[in-house]
Structure formats: C-alpha cells, structure tokens
Amino acid sequence: MNRRVLISVLVAVLVLAGAGGAALYLLRGSDQSGAQETAASAFGRAWTGGNLATLAFAPGAEDPAGSIQKITAGLTAEKTDKPSDVSPGTVTESDSGETASVPLTVTWSLAKDQEWSYESTLTLVKQNDAWLPEYSPELVHPELTGTLATATLDASTLPGRRGQIVGANDKVLVEDREVVTVGIQKSRADDVKKTVNQVANIVEVDGAALLKRVEAAGGDVFVEVITLRRAAYDKVEPKLKPIPGTVFQTKDLSLPPTSDFARPLFGTVGTATADIVEESGGRVQAGDETGLSGLQRTYDEQLSGTPGVVVTAAVPDQEDSEKELFRAEPSNGENLQITLDEDVQKAADKALGSAKKLAGMVAIDTKTGNILAIANGGPNGNSYNRALLGQYAPGSTFKVASTFGLLEFGGMTANKTVACPATLAVGGKTFKNAEDEVLGRTSFANDFAHSCNTAFVGSAKLISQEELAEAAKSLGYGQPNSTGVTAYLGQVPTEGDTVEHAASMIGQSKVLASPLNVASASAAVAEGTWHAPKLVLNGKPSSDEKSEEPTTEDGEVASSAEPTDEEAAEETLAEVEPVKLNADAAKTLRSLMRGVVTNGTATALKGVPGGPVSGKTGTAEYGSDTPPRTHAWFTGFQGDIAFAVVVEDGGFGAQTAVPLVKKFLADLA
C-alpha cells in the first residue's frame, strides 16, 4: 500500500552534474520526502521557464525536453512553448520507495487571453540517491496515451460572428457576404505561364507580377489571385473553371452592399498584417481576420468581439485522430451604429462615380448633423477619403461664412449696394473676378449670386479677421471633431494682415476646409442652428487604433495632424453643443443662397426634382502655377439634406461640381 508523504520542510542540495549543468536532487536520510517535492518544483520551474533542456531526466527516453516541446509547439506563438504555471500537489511515494508520483496542475495562457488548466501526473524515479522526472507523453497531458501517444497539441482561434455596421433606420450596411478567392496551384497546371496569363486577363490583374508569385511558390501552394464577391465571381466562373491549375476558396467577409459603397470609410477586413499584430499588444495574432482599414480597423475590437479557442490532440498525418481537449466559446462582436443613409450614400457614390477627376462629397441631415453620405470618386478615387480628410482652400464656398460675418457684424444687408469692379488692389495685391466679370455697382444679393470676388474684398473692412473667424466657427469651422473618425473640420486664422484678411473673405490665404465642414456650414444655414456632424453613434475605438492623417490639397500631412492613440481616437467622439445662429442673418443667407440657383452661377440646378435648391459655387486657387490651378466646389441644401462636393483641379465650380450635384439630387429624388 502507498504511503502519503506530507511535506512541511523542504531541504535539498543542488549538484551540477556533467557539462550541461543538469540539476540532480540528492537524498539525505529523512530529507528524502523534501527532495521529492523539490524535484517536482524544479521540474515545474524548468517547464514554465522554458529550460527543460537543463534538467536531468530519468533514463529511457531520448531527448525528453525536445519531445515535450514537439508536442506543445502548436499551443502558443512563442519560439519555446511553455505553460504559464505548473503547480505540484502532494507527493505519493510507491511501496518500493523507488518511484513517487506528483499531481500537477498545468496552466497555459493561450492566445486571446484564454487560460487552459488541467491535471497531469509527474512520475519521479530514484537514481543514485537523486529523484529524476520520468518522461512520457502523459506527463504533458493525460489524454496522450494509447492511440494518441504520438499526438501533438494545437490551439486554434474560434472567431465569433463579426458585428455588423448598421446605418440610418437600422438598415444593415456591412454584414457577412459570400466571396470567392481565385487562386492558382502550380502542381495542377499543365502550362503555368499559360494558366497565369489566362487568369490575369480574365480578372484583370498584373500578369507579370502574378507569374513571379506563382513561380516562387511551392507546387501545392494556393497562390491567391483575387477575391471576388459571389455575383462578380459568377460572371467569370465559366471562363475560369476550365483553366488547369485554378483553385477556388469560398468564405464570408464583412462587406457593404457594393464594392464602391463608402469604400474608404468602411475599410476592409482581412488577414492581419505584421504591423497590426505588432501594434495590437497581443490582441491580434498572426493569421487572424481583423479590420485592416477604415471603420473596420478603428472599431475592430468592438466589431470582432472576443475570440474563443479550441485545443486538440492529433497524430500527425493520421486522419480521424483528432480529439478535442479544451474549448472556450467566442463572444460575438457588437454592432457599430452609424448615421449613413443607404439611399443617400448610393446616390452620392453614383454621382461621383461619373467624376473625371478626383472628387469628394459629404451629405448631412440639417436637423441633426448626422452624416448621411461620404463619397469619393474619380480615377482611383476610393484610395483616399478626401471627403473627410482632405484640406483645401474653400474658395467662394467660404463666402457663406464671410457673408454670415458681414450680416452679423458688418451691417451688411441683401439690398445694400456694393461695387464689383474687374480688379481691386489691396496692400499691393490685386484681386480679380472669375473670367474678368464686372457687375459694377449692384446689390449685395446680386453680388453673392454671381460670386463677385472684388465686392467681398472691398467689404473686408466692415469686419475684422477675428470677427470673420468667429462667424465661421458658428458654422462649424475649427470646431472639435465629433464624428467618431479622423476628420478635418477646417481652419480660419483669427489674425492676419490686410492682404490676408482680404483673401480670407473669399476663402483663400490660410483658410482651409474639407467637404465635411463645408457641408456642415450649409446645414447650419438651412436649419438656423449648427449641429456638430456625427457619424459613429456607439463607438468604442480599439486601443491599438492608428488613424489616417488629414492632408493638405498638395498631399502634405497637415501640421495639425498627428497619429492617434486611444485617447486621440476617443477625442473624435467629442460632445459638442449646438450653436444657435443669429436668426435674421441666417434667414437672409438662406435667401442669398437660393438666389445663386434662381439667377446666379448655379442655375443648372433650378429644375432638379426634390424641391428648391439653395447653394454656393466655388472656385479655389492653390499652388504657385501661373495661372493658378483651381479646385471646383459646390455646397448647398435641398429640404433637410445639406451637401458639399469638391473636384480637384476641376476648374470652375459651376462647370464641374454643379453637374455632379445635379446627378446626386436627381438620383435621390
């Protein structure tokens, strides 16, 4: 019968034996029980410390430390797999006194902060007055016996269902949709070069680059060519399937309704990059599906939920040998509620899809500030979210703000007579009108409708630069960001010399804006109250989120833009109080903006469906070329929807931006 040995005092003498410095635990009479416990503790420390190779094992097994490592190599991403804790229990010595058994509680810290604990048994063998651990697969885990004696362990992530991105009226905008990944397996192709060329031509990818990747891959490696939505794949399947060497994989990806739907905003989901893994602090592991860009990355932690994990034992290369040892179920991701309206977004995407040059557009609910659409267009236009991040001189669209300042602080009225000469010199700089227009002495209302620069420059003396900045801020310029994503809300200097002040009146000099804040200004005029633009309603930014940086119209990173950490990401959800506008000034400004459409620079919008349109065209000079290059703008409102569009290098707003707005409103009606 076994006798139980309770350990109260642990005394051992450590002897370094051999060149490897292996640890032996010697017996000294009545200290034998202490030596057994010490040997068990030493084994636990060596295993958790990744130092099993320094430990002497009982004879009979070849490379016990290496065998243990081979079994557990699939449990963690570490170079040397080791449990986080090994706790020995009470020693039981055999009747012969030659062996002893020690129960072990083994705990592994797996990926995604999951812990796996189980009971194992360590057998100690007495060798030359020392107690040595005996290796067997069951030491690693008790199930590794019989048919699983040669099995290895593997831990796999169990992803939860990714949260959906839900828009206005609880319409699901982004959800799991079926995609097909087209690939090439070299070993299945009769003529690799021919296969690559055929596939590349059908799916329109770079054939030379694809050939290099296929030739560099192993014969049985699946080389990804392109991932297509099911509808797009179905169109090319009859051409692709007969080609020798083509292989297809089907899965679900979190996607919006169409490939162009607010594409830069939503971003993509895919296999985590090395940078994302590194920046995540362990939250994201290599091979994980994660948000790669846009909202999918900013709110990945919220959308992805908490992954689970499953640990299995299986004999390598032996089918049907797998046995599940542990499972922690995942928790599904939380939906992200945003303000985009599917119909408004589709109309904006469709309109900007016809843009011949890079363009950005934002639409806003005038009553709430909720962003209804964020669209980007033009050649490769979806590569950058200029609608939110771009910084441009707003040109004459800023006359909405400067007019508000003149009405509130400068005593201006719609009927007041102003001078509109062809040119006007201020402080040594000559300002001129588009296409050398001359209105002569005319009403301010007519001046606004036809966007006479010289009249605004001449009126600059009626308000200070500080008052201009204050008026612009009332319309949202320079206000804190409450959208929930990185966005640029414009800037208007509070100081400036005479020339800078004059140029600021017409949206030049150091005045900068994005389509977002230009649309927000129009929304404020329409409603009589500025509401902070909102996009994300229930967001919890990921702690490892790195956002895009706003850039200027020349592509430079803006001086005010810095990479965001968790604190900065939270600041994009700032609570900003509404600003009630001067009611009389707002009413007059609405009338002036309506005049732009009825008898000014945007008469092309006079007959669009959906109701009366009010707005302001803009042509913004930038750069140092002679003559200056210009961006085209239009901003305005129809009913409860305000909007702004910019076309880079688009020339005159009336010629380039207005037609896009016309398409947008016609499709929306």
XYZ file of C-alpha atoms in Angstrom:
669
model
C 0.000 0.000 0.000
C 1.302 3.527 -0.904
C 2.182 5.840 1.924
C 1.301 9.553 1.687
C 4.201 11.900 2.425
C 3.195 15.352 3.662
C 5.944 17.898 3.154
C 6.458 20.584 5.778
C 10.147 21.432 5.381
C 11.941 21.408 2.016
C 15.699 20.877 2.111
C 17.754 19.888 -0.923
C 21.295 20.078 -2.133
C 21.722 21.084 -5.763
C 24.581 19.366 -7.573
C 25.573 20.391 -11.077
C 26.340 17.202 -12.982
C 28.085 16.962 -16.341
C 28.889 19.662 -18.901
C 25.201 20.507 -19.340
C 24.839 21.553 -15.730
C 21.821 19.256 -15.208
C 20.120 19.545 -11.827
C 20.055 16.461 -9.563
C 18.217 16.325 -6.231
C 20.062 14.166 -3.660
C 18.561 12.158 -0.846
C 19.783 12.582 2.693
C 18.026 10.189 5.019
C 14.912 11.710 6.474
C 15.125 14.531 3.891
C 14.012 12.142 1.121
C 10.449 13.484 1.052
C 11.768 17.015 0.801
C 13.952 16.024 -2.127
C 10.928 14.597 -3.962
C 8.965 17.815 -3.522
C 11.976 19.893 -4.518
C 12.461 17.799 -7.658
C 8.800 18.299 -8.587
C 9.052 22.052 -8.026
C 12.240 22.196 -10.067
C 10.504 20.445 -12.955
C 7.660 22.956 -12.809
C 10.056 25.906 -12.797
C 12.063 24.486 -15.686
C 8.942 23.894 -17.770
C 7.420 27.320 -17.149
C 10.809 28.947 -17.712
C 11.445 27.159 -20.999
C 14.531 25.483 -19.515
C 13.656 21.783 -19.640
C 16.852 21.111 -21.583
C 18.860 21.957 -18.443
C 17.057 19.325 -16.397
C 18.240 15.730 -15.995
C 15.519 13.164 -16.745
C 15.318 9.527 -15.780
C 16.958 7.182 -18.320
C 14.845 5.573 -21.027
C 13.646 8.444 -23.218
C 15.602 10.119 -25.979
C 15.578 13.928 -25.701
C 12.664 14.324 -23.268
C 12.829 18.138 -23.360
C 12.687 18.134 -27.155
C 9.808 15.649 -27.126
C 7.766 17.867 -24.806
C 8.465 20.896 -26.973
C 7.431 18.986 -30.099
C 4.114 18.039 -28.506
C 3.281 21.584 -27.373
C 4.679 23.557 -30.335
C 1.187 24.340 -31.617
C -0.136 25.852 -28.403
C 1.433 29.314 -28.485
C 3.213 31.629 -30.891
C 6.352 31.637 -28.752
C 9.602 30.145 -30.019
C 9.706 27.922 -26.925
C 6.251 26.868 -25.805
C 5.848 26.831 -22.056
C 2.936 26.823 -19.619
C 2.307 29.924 -17.541
C 2.098 27.904 -14.333
C 2.823 24.395 -13.094
C 1.743 23.722 -9.500
C 2.816 20.411 -7.899
C 0.488 18.744 -5.421
C 1.169 16.300 -2.610
C 3.793 13.624 -3.290
C 2.794 9.940 -3.115
C 5.706 7.507 -2.804
C 5.422 3.922 -4.044
C 5.743 0.955 -1.664
C 9.095 0.116 -3.197
C 10.424 3.568 -2.440
C 11.932 3.693 -5.923
C 9.308 5.954 -7.541
C 6.960 8.722 -6.498
C 4.030 10.411 -8.218
C 3.145 14.086 -8.006
C -0.111 15.575 -9.335
C 0.489 18.709 -11.407
C -1.934 21.495 -12.185
C -0.744 22.775 -15.561
C -1.984 26.126 -16.868
C -1.414 27.511 -20.351
C -2.024 31.121 -21.347
C -3.300 30.744 -24.874
C -3.999 33.395 -27.478
C -6.771 35.935 -26.826
C -6.144 35.850 -23.050
C -7.689 32.396 -22.731
C -6.388 30.118 -19.974
C -6.427 26.336 -20.102
C -5.801 24.340 -16.921
C -5.746 20.592 -16.443
C -4.360 17.920 -14.119
C -1.364 15.813 -15.077
C 0.919 13.468 -13.195
C 4.690 13.648 -12.814
C 6.500 10.404 -12.030
C 9.804 10.738 -10.166
C 12.368 7.934 -10.334
C 15.126 7.427 -7.762
C 18.500 7.294 -9.472
C 21.736 7.154 -7.471
C 20.308 8.966 -4.466
C 18.544 11.562 -6.693
C 14.927 11.942 -7.812
C 14.583 12.495 -11.572
C 11.441 13.264 -13.631
C 10.376 10.472 -15.963
C 9.221 11.473 -19.445
C 6.084 10.157 -21.077
C 3.534 11.852 -23.347
C 1.016 11.562 -20.476
C 3.214 13.913 -18.469
C 2.323 16.655 -20.954
C -1.382 15.751 -20.921
C -3.150 12.665 -19.534
C -5.039 12.058 -22.810
C -1.800 11.433 -24.710
C -1.918 7.688 -24.335
C -2.913 4.731 -26.454
C -3.712 5.851 -30.000
C -2.807 9.429 -29.054
C 0.594 8.576 -27.597
C 2.297 10.156 -30.623
C -0.121 13.080 -30.918
C 0.754 16.756 -30.833
C -1.322 19.585 -29.386
C -2.698 22.513 -31.321
C -4.593 25.632 -30.232
C -6.819 27.297 -32.815
C -8.726 30.552 -32.607
C -12.511 30.398 -32.747
C -13.697 33.697 -34.205
C -17.066 34.994 -33.142
C -19.530 36.486 -35.594
C -18.243 39.900 -36.555
C -20.517 42.754 -35.608
C -22.485 44.456 -38.339
C -22.265 48.117 -39.264
C -25.793 49.468 -39.088
C -26.893 52.745 -40.662
C -29.884 55.068 -40.533
C -33.285 53.453 -39.947
C -31.462 50.373 -38.584
C -30.504 49.338 -42.088
C -27.623 46.857 -42.063
C -24.882 48.338 -44.227
C -21.994 45.958 -43.583
C -22.535 42.275 -42.893
C -21.062 38.892 -43.793
C -21.343 38.311 -47.525
C -20.048 35.367 -49.549
C -16.857 35.853 -51.532
C -14.760 33.540 -53.686
C -10.976 33.714 -53.702
C -9.496 32.745 -57.048
C -6.108 31.073 -56.817
C -3.564 29.069 -58.787
C -1.920 25.816 -57.669
C 1.175 25.247 -59.757
C 1.143 21.450 -59.458
C -2.278 21.303 -61.138
C -1.342 23.443 -64.140
C -0.197 21.858 -67.408
C 1.436 25.093 -68.551
C 1.969 27.518 -65.653
C 2.677 30.550 -67.809
C -0.382 29.937 -69.966
C -2.598 29.478 -66.909
C -1.335 32.671 -65.302
C -1.843 34.720 -68.459
C -5.382 33.430 -68.965
C -6.414 34.064 -65.367
C -4.771 37.502 -65.265
C -6.598 38.590 -68.413
C -9.975 37.417 -67.148
C -9.822 39.039 -63.689
C -7.705 41.995 -64.866
C -4.634 41.736 -62.638
C -0.930 42.234 -63.389
C 0.085 39.020 -65.149
C 3.845 39.537 -64.803
C 3.625 40.097 -61.053
C 1.301 37.112 -60.653
C 3.654 34.851 -62.612
C 6.538 35.758 -60.297
C 4.475 34.846 -57.240
C 3.289 31.559 -58.714
C 6.768 30.506 -59.851
C 8.223 31.352 -56.424
C 5.600 29.294 -54.570
C 5.732 25.582 -53.836
C 3.937 23.229 -56.193
C 0.964 22.620 -53.895
C 0.716 26.159 -52.520
C -2.511 28.071 -53.122
C -1.440 31.403 -54.641
C -4.190 33.963 -54.202
C -5.045 35.944 -57.328
C -8.123 37.951 -56.382
C -11.134 37.814 -54.067
C -14.484 38.460 -55.731
C -17.987 38.933 -54.435
C -20.188 35.981 -55.351
C -22.079 37.920 -58.036
C -18.845 39.083 -59.670
C -17.362 35.586 -59.487
C -20.431 34.006 -61.062
C -19.887 36.175 -64.144
C -16.344 34.883 -64.739
C -16.684 31.338 -63.381
C -17.419 29.760 -66.796
C -14.148 31.181 -68.130
C -12.006 30.428 -65.068
C -13.023 26.904 -64.039
C -11.837 25.096 -67.188
C -8.313 26.553 -66.860
C -5.913 23.889 -65.478
C -4.408 24.896 -62.148
C -7.177 27.218 -60.981
C -8.392 26.650 -57.420
C -11.279 28.366 -55.632
C -11.964 29.011 -51.949
C -15.286 30.267 -50.610
C -15.750 32.183 -47.358
C -17.718 35.035 -45.814
C -16.318 38.549 -45.435
C -17.751 41.594 -43.703
C -18.737 43.808 -46.655
C -21.029 46.720 -47.587
C -23.775 46.339 -50.239
C -21.493 47.194 -53.180
C -17.755 47.408 -53.720
C -17.916 51.202 -54.056
C -20.259 51.868 -51.136
C -18.435 54.415 -48.922
C -15.358 52.307 -49.558
C -12.593 54.381 -47.907
C -14.828 54.935 -44.887
C -15.704 51.338 -44.089
C -12.312 49.918 -44.955
C -11.680 46.215 -45.312
C -11.376 43.037 -43.260
C -8.640 40.518 -43.957
C -5.658 38.649 -42.592
C -3.775 40.719 -40.044
C -0.581 42.349 -41.280
C 2.659 42.147 -39.316
C 2.290 45.812 -38.323
C -1.224 45.308 -36.980
C -0.125 42.261 -34.999
C 2.775 44.214 -33.505
C 0.686 47.273 -32.634
C -2.139 45.251 -31.079
C -0.223 44.319 -27.946
C -1.258 40.688 -28.297
C -4.931 41.361 -29.081
C -4.436 40.332 -32.716
C -2.407 37.252 -33.636
C -0.779 36.274 -36.925
C -3.374 34.708 -39.201
C -6.350 36.413 -37.541
C -9.092 38.019 -39.592
C -9.166 41.643 -38.491
C -10.062 45.130 -39.626
C -7.342 46.420 -41.927
C -8.520 49.977 -42.542
C -11.336 52.470 -42.059
C -14.110 51.855 -39.552
C -13.312 48.151 -39.620
C -9.919 48.858 -38.094
C -10.796 51.812 -35.859
C -13.560 49.807 -34.190
C -12.136 46.316 -34.708
C -12.115 45.482 -31.010
C -15.824 46.289 -30.762
C -16.773 44.580 -34.018
C -14.671 41.444 -33.597
C -15.810 40.623 -30.072
C -13.776 38.160 -28.011
C -12.440 35.150 -29.914
C -12.544 31.729 -28.342
C -10.019 28.928 -28.599
C -10.043 25.168 -29.085
C -7.197 22.812 -28.142
C -6.953 19.488 -29.940
C -4.675 16.469 -29.873
C -3.998 14.696 -33.159
C -1.469 12.259 -34.588
C 0.379 13.979 -37.455
C -0.642 12.743 -40.920
C -3.284 10.437 -39.454
C -6.843 11.244 -40.449
C -9.666 10.995 -37.899
C -7.216 11.015 -34.988
C -8.170 14.441 -33.660
C -9.590 14.746 -30.155
C -10.783 17.966 -28.572
C -9.257 18.640 -25.157
C -10.462 22.166 -24.388
C -12.847 24.735 -25.800
C -13.623 28.315 -24.821
C -16.500 29.668 -26.865
C -16.135 33.080 -28.516
C -18.396 36.029 -27.857
C -19.810 37.731 -30.926
C -18.858 41.258 -31.864
C -21.042 44.262 -31.104
C -22.770 46.096 -33.926
C -21.482 49.552 -34.813
C -24.273 52.091 -35.250
C -23.557 54.876 -37.734
C -25.622 57.589 -39.394
C -25.143 56.842 -43.104
C -28.338 56.510 -45.096
C -28.123 53.748 -47.710
C -30.153 55.588 -50.350
C -28.301 58.886 -49.919
C -24.947 57.094 -49.947
C -25.770 55.189 -53.122
C -26.823 58.420 -54.833
C -23.581 60.114 -53.795
C -21.471 57.140 -54.900
C -23.251 57.032 -58.245
C -22.806 60.757 -58.839
C -19.105 60.750 -58.011
C -18.655 57.573 -59.998
C -19.033 59.773 -63.068
C -16.328 62.228 -61.945
C -13.444 62.510 -64.393
C -11.148 63.931 -61.718
C -10.648 63.166 -58.043
C -13.667 64.290 -56.048
C -15.159 64.100 -52.572
C -18.696 64.647 -51.305
C -20.486 64.753 -47.951
C -24.230 64.957 -47.264
C -25.628 65.926 -43.851
C -29.025 65.909 -42.161
C -29.604 69.603 -41.437
C -31.763 68.937 -38.369
C -29.354 66.648 -36.513
C -25.901 67.000 -38.035
C -25.956 63.286 -38.850
C -23.736 62.462 -41.810
C -25.844 60.748 -44.464
C -23.228 60.112 -47.155
C -19.456 60.184 -47.569
C -18.377 59.594 -51.148
C -15.135 59.758 -53.096
C -14.730 59.458 -56.839
C -12.548 59.968 -59.854
C -9.612 57.841 -61.060
C -8.637 55.592 -58.151
C -10.705 57.960 -56.028
C -11.519 55.390 -53.367
C -7.887 55.110 -52.313
C -8.205 58.141 -50.027
C -11.088 59.605 -48.048
C -10.731 63.211 -49.229
C -14.364 63.859 -48.314
C -13.388 63.803 -44.635
C -9.633 64.213 -44.575
C -8.720 66.500 -47.456
C -7.738 70.083 -46.701
C -8.499 72.566 -49.451
C -8.932 76.271 -49.884
C -12.739 76.515 -49.960
C -12.721 79.446 -52.368
C -16.077 81.097 -52.906
C -17.982 78.475 -50.889
C -16.441 80.269 -47.901
C -18.492 83.316 -48.879
C -21.283 81.572 -46.959
C -19.222 82.160 -43.805
C -17.913 85.610 -44.711
C -21.434 86.724 -45.647
C -22.692 85.482 -42.290
C -19.965 87.590 -40.676
C -20.886 90.650 -42.750
C -24.571 90.244 -41.877
C -23.937 89.743 -38.164
C -21.017 92.111 -37.517
C -20.653 94.363 -40.566
C -24.095 95.855 -41.043
C -24.485 94.266 -44.471
C -27.937 93.749 -45.983
C -29.100 91.931 -49.082
C -30.124 95.179 -50.766
C -27.045 97.198 -49.866
C -25.181 98.479 -52.915
C -21.630 97.206 -53.342
C -19.029 97.761 -56.043
C -17.901 94.882 -58.256
C -15.036 96.102 -60.455
C -12.954 93.730 -62.577
C -9.992 94.080 -60.199
C -9.251 95.570 -56.795
C -5.828 96.211 -55.263
C -5.335 95.714 -51.519
C -1.975 96.133 -49.820
C -0.094 95.685 -53.065
C -2.014 92.573 -54.165
C -4.523 92.705 -56.991
C -7.662 90.612 -56.667
C -9.819 89.808 -59.692
C -13.046 88.079 -60.569
C -13.509 84.787 -62.376
C -13.454 85.284 -66.128
C -12.870 89.016 -65.508
C -16.537 89.529 -64.669
C -17.698 93.090 -63.911
C -21.028 93.773 -62.210
C -20.360 97.427 -61.460
C -22.424 98.847 -58.613
C -25.011 96.258 -57.687
C -26.912 94.835 -54.747
C -25.088 92.549 -52.363
C -27.668 89.867 -53.223
C -26.720 90.025 -56.902
C -23.044 90.102 -55.989
C -23.461 86.930 -53.900
C -25.432 85.194 -56.655
C -22.688 85.852 -59.202
C -19.815 85.377 -56.720
C -18.009 88.675 -57.289
C -14.646 88.465 -55.523
C -13.835 92.166 -55.628
C -17.042 93.119 -53.823
C -16.145 90.771 -50.949
C -12.575 92.040 -50.877
C -13.905 95.593 -50.808
C -16.235 94.683 -47.922
C -13.419 93.188 -45.845
C -13.025 96.492 -43.995
C -16.501 96.057 -42.472
C -15.407 93.190 -40.191
C -12.171 92.182 -38.512
C -10.336 88.918 -39.082
C -11.320 87.881 -35.578
C -14.996 88.523 -36.347
C -14.668 86.565 -39.588
C -13.187 83.618 -37.681
C -15.954 83.842 -35.077
C -18.651 83.806 -37.754
C -17.010 80.828 -39.464
C -16.781 78.940 -36.173
C -20.531 79.456 -35.682
C -20.916 77.468 -38.902
C -18.545 74.712 -37.772
C -15.115 75.835 -38.988
C -12.477 74.717 -36.477
C -14.943 73.035 -34.122
C -13.960 69.842 -32.226
C -14.428 66.569 -34.062
C -17.494 64.601 -33.010
C -17.731 62.235 -35.980
C -16.080 59.197 -34.408
C -13.429 59.017 -37.139
C -10.463 61.126 -38.091
C -11.815 64.142 -39.938
C -10.811 67.701 -40.734
C -13.160 70.484 -39.606
C -11.415 73.430 -41.228
C -9.415 76.405 -40.041
C -9.801 80.183 -40.192
C -6.987 82.283 -38.690
C -8.032 84.808 -36.052
C -5.264 87.207 -37.115
C -3.865 88.413 -40.419
C -2.604 91.472 -42.251
C -4.731 93.460 -44.683
C -3.954 91.228 -47.655
C -4.511 88.011 -45.713
C -7.798 89.339 -44.359
C -8.997 90.312 -47.827
C -8.015 86.902 -49.216
C -9.726 85.147 -46.306
C -13.027 86.793 -47.248
C -13.043 84.764 -50.474
C -11.791 81.501 -48.945
C -8.135 81.863 -49.861
C -4.953 82.693 -47.886
C -4.751 80.360 -44.861
C -8.415 79.376 -44.819
C -8.780 75.608 -45.260
C -11.759 73.284 -45.358
C -12.912 69.765 -46.120
C -16.129 68.803 -47.897
C -17.347 67.711 -44.455
C -17.139 71.091 -42.790
C -18.305 72.993 -45.900
C -21.425 70.782 -45.933
C -21.795 71.329 -42.189
C -21.806 75.103 -42.714
C -24.605 74.834 -45.276
C -26.561 72.590 -42.911
C -26.265 75.245 -40.205
C -27.624 77.940 -42.510
C -30.525 75.737 -43.601
C -31.534 74.855 -40.033
C -30.591 78.088 -38.288
C -28.541 76.052 -35.824
C -25.172 74.416 -36.280
C -25.162 70.798 -35.147
C -21.840 69.012 -34.814
C -21.538 66.456 -37.619
C -21.910 62.912 -36.305
C -21.151 59.580 -37.919
C -20.493 56.965 -35.217
C -23.178 56.730 -32.543
C -21.977 53.938 -30.237
C -18.295 53.617 -30.999
C -15.583 52.254 -28.730
C -12.280 52.785 -30.590
C -9.763 49.943 -30.373
C -6.891 50.621 -28.000
C -4.373 49.925 -30.778
C -6.111 52.039 -33.442
C -3.932 54.121 -35.748
C -5.962 56.537 -37.846
C -5.322 58.184 -41.156
C -3.840 61.643 -41.129
C -5.537 64.622 -42.766
C -3.547 66.033 -45.654
C -3.479 69.334 -47.437
C -4.560 69.789 -51.036
C -0.948 69.189 -52.122
C -0.830 65.835 -50.333
C 1.270 67.042 -47.407
C 0.435 65.788 -43.922
C -1.362 68.623 -42.171
C 0.572 70.347 -39.409
C -2.297 69.758 -37.018
C -2.486 66.045 -37.786
C -0.750 63.541 -35.552
C -1.097 59.761 -35.340
C -3.882 58.954 -32.921
C -3.680 56.670 -29.918
C -6.668 55.545 -27.854
C -7.028 58.952 -26.200
C -6.943 60.774 -29.527
C -9.401 58.294 -31.022
C -11.797 58.998 -28.168
C -11.491 62.709 -28.952
C -13.148 62.107 -32.320
C -16.296 61.409 -30.308
C -16.277 64.776 -28.555
C -19.601 66.089 -27.272
C -20.103 69.492 -28.898
C -23.018 71.765 -28.096
C -25.176 73.104 -30.952
C -24.706 76.750 -31.949
C -27.851 78.815 -32.437
C -27.289 81.268 -35.295
C -28.461 84.856 -35.480
C -31.945 84.226 -36.851
C -32.108 87.295 -39.112
C -28.653 86.684 -40.556
C -29.437 83.010 -41.210
C -32.741 83.886 -42.885
C -31.062 86.426 -45.173
C -28.288 83.977 -46.004
C -30.810 81.300 -46.979
C -32.383 83.773 -49.385
C -28.996 84.713 -50.826
C -28.079 81.056 -51.385
C -31.391 80.452 -53.110
C -30.577 83.336 -55.461
C -27.418 81.530 -56.597
C -29.669 78.843 -58.108
C -32.505 81.030 -59.383
C -30.412 83.687 -61.120
C -26.736 83.164 -60.345
C -23.897 80.733 -61.016
C -25.875 77.523 -60.362
C -28.989 77.931 -62.497
C -28.388 74.400 -63.807
C -29.941 73.200 -60.542
C -33.095 75.259 -60.915
C -35.258 72.445 -62.222
C -33.905 69.404 -60.356
C -36.519 67.134 -58.754
C -36.958 67.008 -54.993
C -37.688 70.645 -54.244
C -35.922 74.025 -54.293
C -32.133 74.000 -54.063
C -30.053 76.714 -52.419
C -26.294 76.858 -52.573
C -22.996 78.447 -53.459
C -20.472 77.671 -56.164
C -16.759 77.928 -55.535
C -13.527 78.103 -57.476
C -10.477 77.858 -55.231
C -6.979 78.752 -56.354
C -3.993 76.844 -54.990
C -0.328 76.270 -55.678
C 2.222 78.544 -57.327
C 1.498 77.937 -61.016
C 0.682 80.819 -63.357
C -2.201 80.929 -63.894
C -3.089 79.213 -60.602
C -4.597 75.759 -60.607
C -8.126 75.612 -59.223
C -10.423 73.225 -57.395
C -14.149 73.260 -58.163
C -16.725 73.411 -55.350
C -20.438 73.458 -54.767
C -22.286 73.449 -51.453
C -25.932 73.843 -50.623
C -29.092 72.229 -49.343
C -32.384 70.796 -50.511
C -35.015 70.111 -47.881
C -33.337 68.506 -44.874
C -30.180 67.482 -46.733
C -27.112 69.704 -46.994
C -24.117 68.753 -49.115
C -20.754 69.826 -50.437
C -18.623 68.487 -53.267
C -15.071 69.300 -54.302
C -13.405 68.300 -57.568
C -9.622 68.519 -57.520
C -8.225 70.565 -60.405
C -11.810 70.860 -61.561
C -11.711 74.481 -62.665
C -14.959 76.390 -62.146
C -17.486 75.068 -59.661
C -20.418 75.854 -61.947
C -18.911 73.772 -64.746
C -17.591 70.773 -62.826
C -19.088 70.487 -59.336
C -22.661 71.564 -60.104
C -23.261 68.729 -62.649
C -22.249 66.170 -60.009
C -24.697 67.678 -57.523
C -27.397 67.622 -60.193
C -26.842 63.876 -60.701
C -26.857 63.307 -56.950
C -30.165 65.110 -56.402
C -31.818 63.578 -59.461
C -30.946 60.064 -58.324
C -32.059 60.816 -54.776
C -35.468 62.188 -55.756
